[in-house]
Coordinates of C-alpha atoms in Angstrom, one line a residue:
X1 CA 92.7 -49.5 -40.4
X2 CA 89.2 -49.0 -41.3
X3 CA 86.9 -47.2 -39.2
X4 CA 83.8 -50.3 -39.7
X5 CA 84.4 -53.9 -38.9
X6 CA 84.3 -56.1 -42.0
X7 CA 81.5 -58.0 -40.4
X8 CA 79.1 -54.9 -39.5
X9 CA 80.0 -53.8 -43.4
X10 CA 79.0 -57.3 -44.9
X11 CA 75.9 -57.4 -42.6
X12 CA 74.8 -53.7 -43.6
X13 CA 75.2 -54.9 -47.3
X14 CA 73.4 -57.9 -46.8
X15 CA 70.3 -56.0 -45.1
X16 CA 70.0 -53.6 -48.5
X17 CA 70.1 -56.2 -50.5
X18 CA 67.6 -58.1 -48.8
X19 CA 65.1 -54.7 -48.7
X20 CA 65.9 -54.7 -52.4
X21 CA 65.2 -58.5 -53.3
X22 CA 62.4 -58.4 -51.2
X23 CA 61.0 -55.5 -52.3
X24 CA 61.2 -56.9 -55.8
X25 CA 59.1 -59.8 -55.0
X26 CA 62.2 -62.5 -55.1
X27 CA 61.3 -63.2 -51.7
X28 CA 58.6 -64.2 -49.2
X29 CA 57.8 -62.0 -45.8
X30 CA 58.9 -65.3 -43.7
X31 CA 62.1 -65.5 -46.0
X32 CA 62.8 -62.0 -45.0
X33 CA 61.9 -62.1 -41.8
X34 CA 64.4 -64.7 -41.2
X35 CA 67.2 -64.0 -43.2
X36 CA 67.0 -60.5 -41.8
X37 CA 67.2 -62.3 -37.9
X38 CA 71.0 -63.2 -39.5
X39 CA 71.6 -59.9 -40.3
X40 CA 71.3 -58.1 -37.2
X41 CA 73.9 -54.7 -36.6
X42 CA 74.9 -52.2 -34.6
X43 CA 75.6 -49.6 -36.3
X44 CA 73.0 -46.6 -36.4
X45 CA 72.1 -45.2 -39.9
X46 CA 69.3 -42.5 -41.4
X47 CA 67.7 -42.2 -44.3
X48 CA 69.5 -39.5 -47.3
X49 CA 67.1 -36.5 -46.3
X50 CA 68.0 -36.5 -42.6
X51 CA 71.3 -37.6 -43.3
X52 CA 71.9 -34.1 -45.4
X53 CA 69.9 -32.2 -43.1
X54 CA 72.2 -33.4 -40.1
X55 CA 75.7 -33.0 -42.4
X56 CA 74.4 -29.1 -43.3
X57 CA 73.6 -28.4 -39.6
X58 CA 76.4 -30.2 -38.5
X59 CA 78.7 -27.8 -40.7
X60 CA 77.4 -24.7 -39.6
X61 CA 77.3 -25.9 -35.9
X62 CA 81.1 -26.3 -36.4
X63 CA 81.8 -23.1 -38.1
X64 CA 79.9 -21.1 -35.9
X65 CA 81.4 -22.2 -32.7
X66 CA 84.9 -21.8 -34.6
X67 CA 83.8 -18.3 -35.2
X68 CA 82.6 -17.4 -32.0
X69 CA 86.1 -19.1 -30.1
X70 CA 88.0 -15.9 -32.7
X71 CA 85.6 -13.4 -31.7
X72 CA 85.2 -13.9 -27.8
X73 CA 88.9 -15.4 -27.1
X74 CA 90.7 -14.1 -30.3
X75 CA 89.2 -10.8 -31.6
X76 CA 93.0 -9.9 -33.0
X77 CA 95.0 -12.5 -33.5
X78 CA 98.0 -12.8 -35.4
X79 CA 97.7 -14.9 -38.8
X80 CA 99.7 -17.3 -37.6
X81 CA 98.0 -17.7 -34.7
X82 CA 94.8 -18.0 -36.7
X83 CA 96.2 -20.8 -38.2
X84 CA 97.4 -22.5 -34.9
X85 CA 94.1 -22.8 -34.0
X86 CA 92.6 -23.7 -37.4
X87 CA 95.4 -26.6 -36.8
X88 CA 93.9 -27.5 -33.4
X89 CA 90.3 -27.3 -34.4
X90 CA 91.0 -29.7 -37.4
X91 CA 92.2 -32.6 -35.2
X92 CA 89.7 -31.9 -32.7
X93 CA 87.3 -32.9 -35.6
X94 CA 88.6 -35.5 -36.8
X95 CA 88.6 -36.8 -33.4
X96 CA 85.0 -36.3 -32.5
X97 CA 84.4 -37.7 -36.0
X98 CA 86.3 -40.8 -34.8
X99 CA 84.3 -40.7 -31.5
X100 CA 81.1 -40.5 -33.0
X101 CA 81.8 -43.5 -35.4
X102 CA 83.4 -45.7 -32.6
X103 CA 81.0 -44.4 -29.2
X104 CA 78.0 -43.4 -31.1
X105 CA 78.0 -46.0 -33.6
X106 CA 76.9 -43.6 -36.8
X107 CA 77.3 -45.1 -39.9
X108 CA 76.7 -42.9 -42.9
X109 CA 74.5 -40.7 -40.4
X110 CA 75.5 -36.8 -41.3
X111 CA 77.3 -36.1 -38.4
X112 CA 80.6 -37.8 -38.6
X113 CA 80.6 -37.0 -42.3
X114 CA 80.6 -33.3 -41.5
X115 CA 82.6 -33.7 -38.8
X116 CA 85.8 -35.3 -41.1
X117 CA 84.9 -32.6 -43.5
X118 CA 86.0 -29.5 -41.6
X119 CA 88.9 -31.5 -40.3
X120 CA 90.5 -31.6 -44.1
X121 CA 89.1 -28.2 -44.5
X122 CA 90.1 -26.4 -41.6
X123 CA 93.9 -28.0 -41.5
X124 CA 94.6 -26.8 -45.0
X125 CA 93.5 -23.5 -44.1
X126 CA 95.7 -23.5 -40.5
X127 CA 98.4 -24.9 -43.0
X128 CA 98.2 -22.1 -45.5
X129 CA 97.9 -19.1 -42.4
X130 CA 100.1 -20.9 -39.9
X131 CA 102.9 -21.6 -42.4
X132 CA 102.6 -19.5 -45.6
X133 CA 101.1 -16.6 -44.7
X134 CA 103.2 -13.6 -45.3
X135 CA 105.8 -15.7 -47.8
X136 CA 107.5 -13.6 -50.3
X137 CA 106.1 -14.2 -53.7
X138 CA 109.1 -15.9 -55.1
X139 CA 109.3 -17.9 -52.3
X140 CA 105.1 -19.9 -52.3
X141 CA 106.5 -22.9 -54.9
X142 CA 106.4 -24.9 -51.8
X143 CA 102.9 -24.0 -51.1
X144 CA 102.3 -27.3 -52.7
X145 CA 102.4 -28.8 -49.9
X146 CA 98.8 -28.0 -49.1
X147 CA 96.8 -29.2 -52.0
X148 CA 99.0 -32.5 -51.7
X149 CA 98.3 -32.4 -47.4
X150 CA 94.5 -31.6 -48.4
X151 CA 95.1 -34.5 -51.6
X152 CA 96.3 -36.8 -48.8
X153 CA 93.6 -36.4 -46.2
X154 CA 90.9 -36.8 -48.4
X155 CA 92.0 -40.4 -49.1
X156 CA 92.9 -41.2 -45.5
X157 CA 88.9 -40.1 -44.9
X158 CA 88.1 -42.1 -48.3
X159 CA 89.7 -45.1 -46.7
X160 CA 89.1 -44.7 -43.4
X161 CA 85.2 -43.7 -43.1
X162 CA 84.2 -45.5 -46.6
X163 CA 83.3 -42.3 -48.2
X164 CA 82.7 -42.2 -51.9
X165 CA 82.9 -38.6 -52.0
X166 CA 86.4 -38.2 -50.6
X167 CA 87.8 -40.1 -53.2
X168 CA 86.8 -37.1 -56.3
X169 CA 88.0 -34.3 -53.6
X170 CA 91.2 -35.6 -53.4
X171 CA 91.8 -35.2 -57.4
X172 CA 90.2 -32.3 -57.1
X173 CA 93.1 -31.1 -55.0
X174 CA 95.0 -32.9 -57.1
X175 CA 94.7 -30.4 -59.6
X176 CA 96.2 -28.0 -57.9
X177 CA 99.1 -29.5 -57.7
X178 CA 100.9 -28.9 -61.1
X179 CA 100.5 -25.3 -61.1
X180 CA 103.3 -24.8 -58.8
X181 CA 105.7 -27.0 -60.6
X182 CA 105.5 -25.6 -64.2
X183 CA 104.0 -23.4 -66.1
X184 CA 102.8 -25.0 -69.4
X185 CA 99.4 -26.1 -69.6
X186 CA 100.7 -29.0 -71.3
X187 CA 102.7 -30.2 -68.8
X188 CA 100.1 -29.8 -66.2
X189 CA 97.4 -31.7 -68.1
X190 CA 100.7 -34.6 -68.2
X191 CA 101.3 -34.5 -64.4
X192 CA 97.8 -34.7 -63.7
X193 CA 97.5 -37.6 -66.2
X194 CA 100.0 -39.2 -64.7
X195 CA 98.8 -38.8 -61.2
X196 CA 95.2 -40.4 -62.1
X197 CA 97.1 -43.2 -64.2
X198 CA 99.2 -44.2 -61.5
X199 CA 95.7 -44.0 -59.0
X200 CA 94.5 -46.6 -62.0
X201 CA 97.4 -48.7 -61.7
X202 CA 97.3 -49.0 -57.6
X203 CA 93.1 -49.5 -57.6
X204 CA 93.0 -52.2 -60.5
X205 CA 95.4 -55.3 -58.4
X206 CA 93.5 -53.9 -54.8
X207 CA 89.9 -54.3 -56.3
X208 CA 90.3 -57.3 -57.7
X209 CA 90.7 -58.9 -54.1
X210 CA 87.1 -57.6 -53.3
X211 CA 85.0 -58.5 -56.2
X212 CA 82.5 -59.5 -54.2
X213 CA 82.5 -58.0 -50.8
X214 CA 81.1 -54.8 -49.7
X215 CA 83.9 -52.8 -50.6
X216 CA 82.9 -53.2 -54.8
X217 CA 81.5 -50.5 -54.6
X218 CA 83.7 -48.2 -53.5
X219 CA 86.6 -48.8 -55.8
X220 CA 84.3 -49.2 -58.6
X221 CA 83.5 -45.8 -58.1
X222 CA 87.1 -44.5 -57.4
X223 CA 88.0 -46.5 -60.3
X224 CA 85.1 -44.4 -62.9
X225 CA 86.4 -41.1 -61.1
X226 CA 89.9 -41.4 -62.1
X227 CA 88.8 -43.0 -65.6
X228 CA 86.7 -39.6 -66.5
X229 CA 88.8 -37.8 -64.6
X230 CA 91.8 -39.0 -67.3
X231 CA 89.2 -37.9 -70.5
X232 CA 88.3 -34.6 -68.5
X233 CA 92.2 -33.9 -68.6
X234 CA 92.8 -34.8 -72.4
X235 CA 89.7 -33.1 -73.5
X236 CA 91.1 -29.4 -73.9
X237 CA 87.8 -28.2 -74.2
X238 CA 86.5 -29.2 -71.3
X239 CA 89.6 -29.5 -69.0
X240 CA 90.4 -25.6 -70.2
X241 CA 88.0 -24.8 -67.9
X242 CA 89.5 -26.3 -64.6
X243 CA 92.8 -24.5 -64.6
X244 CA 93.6 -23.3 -61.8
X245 CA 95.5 -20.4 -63.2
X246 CA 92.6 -19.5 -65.4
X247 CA 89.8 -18.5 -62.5
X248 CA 91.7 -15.6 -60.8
X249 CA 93.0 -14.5 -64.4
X250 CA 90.8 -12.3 -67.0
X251 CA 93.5 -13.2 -69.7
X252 CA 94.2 -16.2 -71.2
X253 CA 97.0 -17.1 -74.0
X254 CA 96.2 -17.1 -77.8
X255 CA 97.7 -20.3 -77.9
X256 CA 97.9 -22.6 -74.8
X257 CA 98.9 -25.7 -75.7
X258 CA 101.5 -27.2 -79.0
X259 CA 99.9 -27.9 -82.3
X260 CA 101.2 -32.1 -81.8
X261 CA 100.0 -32.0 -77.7
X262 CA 96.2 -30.4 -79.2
X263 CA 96.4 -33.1 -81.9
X264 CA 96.8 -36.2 -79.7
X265 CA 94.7 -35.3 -77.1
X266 CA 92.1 -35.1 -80.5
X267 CA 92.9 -38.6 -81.0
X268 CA 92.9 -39.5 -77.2
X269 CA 89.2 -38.4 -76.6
X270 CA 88.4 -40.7 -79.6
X271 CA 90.2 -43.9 -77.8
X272 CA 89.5 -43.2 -74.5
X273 CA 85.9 -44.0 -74.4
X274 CA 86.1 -47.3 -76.6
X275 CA 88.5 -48.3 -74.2
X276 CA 86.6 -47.0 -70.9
X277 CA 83.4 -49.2 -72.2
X278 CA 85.7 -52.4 -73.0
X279 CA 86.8 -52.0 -69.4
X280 CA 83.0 -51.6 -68.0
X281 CA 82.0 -54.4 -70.1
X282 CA 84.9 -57.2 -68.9
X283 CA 84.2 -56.0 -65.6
X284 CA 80.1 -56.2 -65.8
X285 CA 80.7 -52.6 -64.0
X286 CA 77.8 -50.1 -64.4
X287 CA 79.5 -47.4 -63.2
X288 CA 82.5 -47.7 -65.5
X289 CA 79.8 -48.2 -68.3
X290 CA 78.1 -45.5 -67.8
X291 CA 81.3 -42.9 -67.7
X292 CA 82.5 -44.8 -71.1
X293 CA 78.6 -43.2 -72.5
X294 CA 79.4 -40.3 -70.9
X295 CA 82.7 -39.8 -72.3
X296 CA 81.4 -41.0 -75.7
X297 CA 78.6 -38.0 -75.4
X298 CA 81.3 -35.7 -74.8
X299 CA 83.5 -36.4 -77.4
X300 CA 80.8 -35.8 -80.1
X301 CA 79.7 -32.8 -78.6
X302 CA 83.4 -31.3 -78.0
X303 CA 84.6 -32.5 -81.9
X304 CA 83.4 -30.1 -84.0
X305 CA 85.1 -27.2 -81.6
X306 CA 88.6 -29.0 -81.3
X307 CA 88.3 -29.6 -85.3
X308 CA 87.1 -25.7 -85.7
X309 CA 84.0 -26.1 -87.7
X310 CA 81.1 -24.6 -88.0
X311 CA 77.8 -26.1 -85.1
X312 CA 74.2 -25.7 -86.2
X313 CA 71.2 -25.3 -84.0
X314 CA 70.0 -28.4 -85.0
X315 CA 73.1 -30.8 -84.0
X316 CA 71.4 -31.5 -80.9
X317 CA 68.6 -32.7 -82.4
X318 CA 71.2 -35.4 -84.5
X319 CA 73.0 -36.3 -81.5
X320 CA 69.6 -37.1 -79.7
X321 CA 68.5 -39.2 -82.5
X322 CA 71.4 -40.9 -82.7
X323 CA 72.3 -41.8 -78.8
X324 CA 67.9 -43.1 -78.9
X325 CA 68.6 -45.0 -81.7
X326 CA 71.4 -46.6 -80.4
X327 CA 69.7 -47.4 -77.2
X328 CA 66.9 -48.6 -78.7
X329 CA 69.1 -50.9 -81.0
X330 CA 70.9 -52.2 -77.8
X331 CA 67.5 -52.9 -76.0
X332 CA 65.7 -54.5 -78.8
X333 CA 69.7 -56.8 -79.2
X334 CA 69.1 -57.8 -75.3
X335 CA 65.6 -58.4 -75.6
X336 CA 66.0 -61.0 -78.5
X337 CA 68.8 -63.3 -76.7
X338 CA 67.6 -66.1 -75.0
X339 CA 66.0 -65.5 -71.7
X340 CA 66.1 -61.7 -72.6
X341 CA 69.8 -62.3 -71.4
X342 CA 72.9 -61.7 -73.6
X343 CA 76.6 -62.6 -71.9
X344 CA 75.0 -61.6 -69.1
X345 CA 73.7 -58.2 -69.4
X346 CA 69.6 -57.9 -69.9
X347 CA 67.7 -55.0 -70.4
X348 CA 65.3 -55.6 -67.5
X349 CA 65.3 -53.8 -64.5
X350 CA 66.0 -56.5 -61.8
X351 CA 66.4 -54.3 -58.9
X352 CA 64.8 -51.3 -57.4
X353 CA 68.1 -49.2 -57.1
X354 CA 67.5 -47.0 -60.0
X355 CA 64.1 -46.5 -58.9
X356 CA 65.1 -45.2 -55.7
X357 CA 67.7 -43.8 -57.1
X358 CA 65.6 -41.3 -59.8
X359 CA 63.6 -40.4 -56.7
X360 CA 65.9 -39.0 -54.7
X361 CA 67.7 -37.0 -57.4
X362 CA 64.2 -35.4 -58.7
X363 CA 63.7 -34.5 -54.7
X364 CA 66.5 -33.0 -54.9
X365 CA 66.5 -31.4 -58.4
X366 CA 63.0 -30.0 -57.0
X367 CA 64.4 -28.5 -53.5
X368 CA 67.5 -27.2 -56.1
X369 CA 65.8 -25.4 -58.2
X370 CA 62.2 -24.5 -57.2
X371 CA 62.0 -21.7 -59.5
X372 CA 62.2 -24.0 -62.5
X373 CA 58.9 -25.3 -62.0
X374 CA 57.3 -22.3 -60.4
X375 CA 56.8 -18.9 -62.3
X376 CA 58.1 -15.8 -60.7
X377 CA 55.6 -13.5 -59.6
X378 CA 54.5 -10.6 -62.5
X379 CA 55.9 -7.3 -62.0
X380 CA 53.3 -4.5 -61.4
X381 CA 53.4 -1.0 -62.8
X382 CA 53.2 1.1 -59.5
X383 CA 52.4 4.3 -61.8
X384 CA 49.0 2.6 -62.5
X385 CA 45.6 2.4 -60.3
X386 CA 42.3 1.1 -61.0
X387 CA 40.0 4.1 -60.3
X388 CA 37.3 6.6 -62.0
X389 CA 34.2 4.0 -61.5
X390 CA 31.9 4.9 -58.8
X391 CA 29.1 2.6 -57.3
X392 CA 27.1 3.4 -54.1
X393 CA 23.6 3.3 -53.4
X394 CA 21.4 4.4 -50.2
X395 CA 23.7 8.0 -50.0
X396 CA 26.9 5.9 -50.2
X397 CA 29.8 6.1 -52.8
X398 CA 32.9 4.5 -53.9
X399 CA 36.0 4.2 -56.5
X400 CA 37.3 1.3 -57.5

């Protein structure tokens, strides 16, 4: 069902992790030189720069020959039709996205990326125009059906293509979901609690049947998404933030949620990331490690709000102290076990992931925002001239 062979998956992951070892010193050119002989693939892949380059121009390749079919063919076309078309275009991408993946061979390349992007994009707009366009007001409750179509897509593309990103877009749809079903904010943060519980509950027995193969990764991830996304939900002062029904809406209730629901999600953001860590810990998974920090970061930051008192300008400063003491603490406790290595964790860096991976994201932070690091220019006072000097010799003359 997946889109890769098990065997050109396994060989990709073996080549990175020979580039890695390698370029850690843990093995000799003629060890790599062979051992990469044994590796050998067919699937084509890019580096991250050209791989986002090719997704972005991919993406407006495909929206502007969308656009251009409406203007030249369809310059006044019914909604519906609209969405007709928005409905064809959306399996006409998904096909070329399965095309390029089984003729061309691309393997996290841009292309076929995009290309499975504006399928899920463009069918849940056809959905909305083709079938709910023009729907009495009373009436749109079953306009749930397209956050769960858009939900449901996003996984199959998850699943199908191996892409991490998916996975977090189909809870993001997921949160649309319980707006159309009630309207208490309670019950909504419920439902969507329950939704990423029961994601929890189908992930946990499926990963534990890849431990060690190349697909880890990928529900190890899925499994810290839905793990935050569970503390995002319970934290009322964060989740607030991501209702639905509170972007379009410039009022918002004095009281949103029960006095016992705001008081157990209180003690919930306290358990949670004790729990979250336990879990990373067992598992020796850093990504489910690092969203139990996260979480614990958040829930000191968010307590003195949900408890009402008063914040000080220099509780950051505490809360910095405190999270480099504890790091420190941890390091130095690594550092002193035998072998610098403590129930298997160490606080060397035995691998040049992270050092690739802080690369990239301050490229990126740099390209982001290059106005952080480079001064806008000074405004000039157009009222105001340099003049009344004069210089000249030999007959001539000048202001300045």
């Amino acid at each position: 069902m997946r889109a890769y062979s098990a065997s050109s998956e396994e060989a990709l992951r073996a080549r990175d992790l020979l580039k890695d070892w390698a370029g850690e010193g843990f093995l000799t050119e003629a060890q790599y030189q062979r051992m990469e002989q044994e590796t050998v693939c067919e699937l084509r892949r890019t580096n991250i720069f050209l791989r986002l380059v090719l997704f972005l121009f991919t993406l407006i390749i495909v929206g502007a020959a969308v656009a251009l079919f409406f203007v030249v063919f369809l310059p006044r076309s019914a909604t519906q039709a609209t969405g007709i078309f928005l409905l064809m275009f959306a399996a006409i991408s998904y096909v070329a996205a399965e095309l390029a993946v089984s003729q061309g061979r691309l393997y996290r390349y841009g292309i076929e990326e995009a290309l499975a992007v504006c399928s899920v994009a463009f069918l849940c707009v056809g959905l909305d125009l083709a079938f709910f366009s023009g729907v009495p007001y009373s009436s749109r409750e079953i306009q749930f059906v397209i956050p769960a179509v858009g939900a449901i897509a996003s996984l199959w593309i998850w699943y199908r293509f191996n892409l991490w990103y998916a996975f977090p877009a189909a809870m993001i749809f997921a949160i649309f979901l319980p707006g159309y079903w009630t309207a208490s904010h309670s019950s909504q943060h419920v439902f969507l609690s329950v939704f990423y519980a029961a994601g929890l509950i189908c992930i946990a027995p499926v990963r534990s049947r890849h431990r060690f193969d190349y697909l880890e990764d990928a529900y190890s991830l899925s499994e810290a998404f839905l793990w935050l996304g569970i503390y995002l939900i319970f934290n009322l002062k964060i989740s607030a933030l991501s209702l639905p029904s509170q972007w379009w809406s410039n009022t918002r209730p004095a009281s949103e949620f029960a006095v016992p629901f705001y008081w157990t999600t209180w003690v919930l953001i306290w358990c949670l990331p004790p729990l979250i860590l336990t879990r990373g810990v067992r598992q020796k998974d850093r990504f489910i490690i690092a969203v139990g920090a996260m979480t614990t970061v958040l829930t000191l930051v968010t307590n003195k709000p949900y408890l009402g008192w008063q914040r000080h300008t220099w509780d950051p400063i505490l809360l910095g102290i405190a999270l480099t003491g504890v790091s420190l603490f941890l390091r130095r406790w690594l550092a002193l076990s035998p072998a610098g290595v403590r129930h298997g964790f160490t606080a060397a860096r035995l691998s040049g992931k992270d050092k690739h991976t802080m690369s990239v994201g301050s490229t990126v932070l740099g390209l982001v925002t290059p106005q952080s690091i480079t001064p806008a220019p000074q405004q000039t006072n157009p009222d105001f001239r340099f003049g009344g000097g004069g210089s000249g010799g030999g007959g001539a003359s000048g202001d300045f």
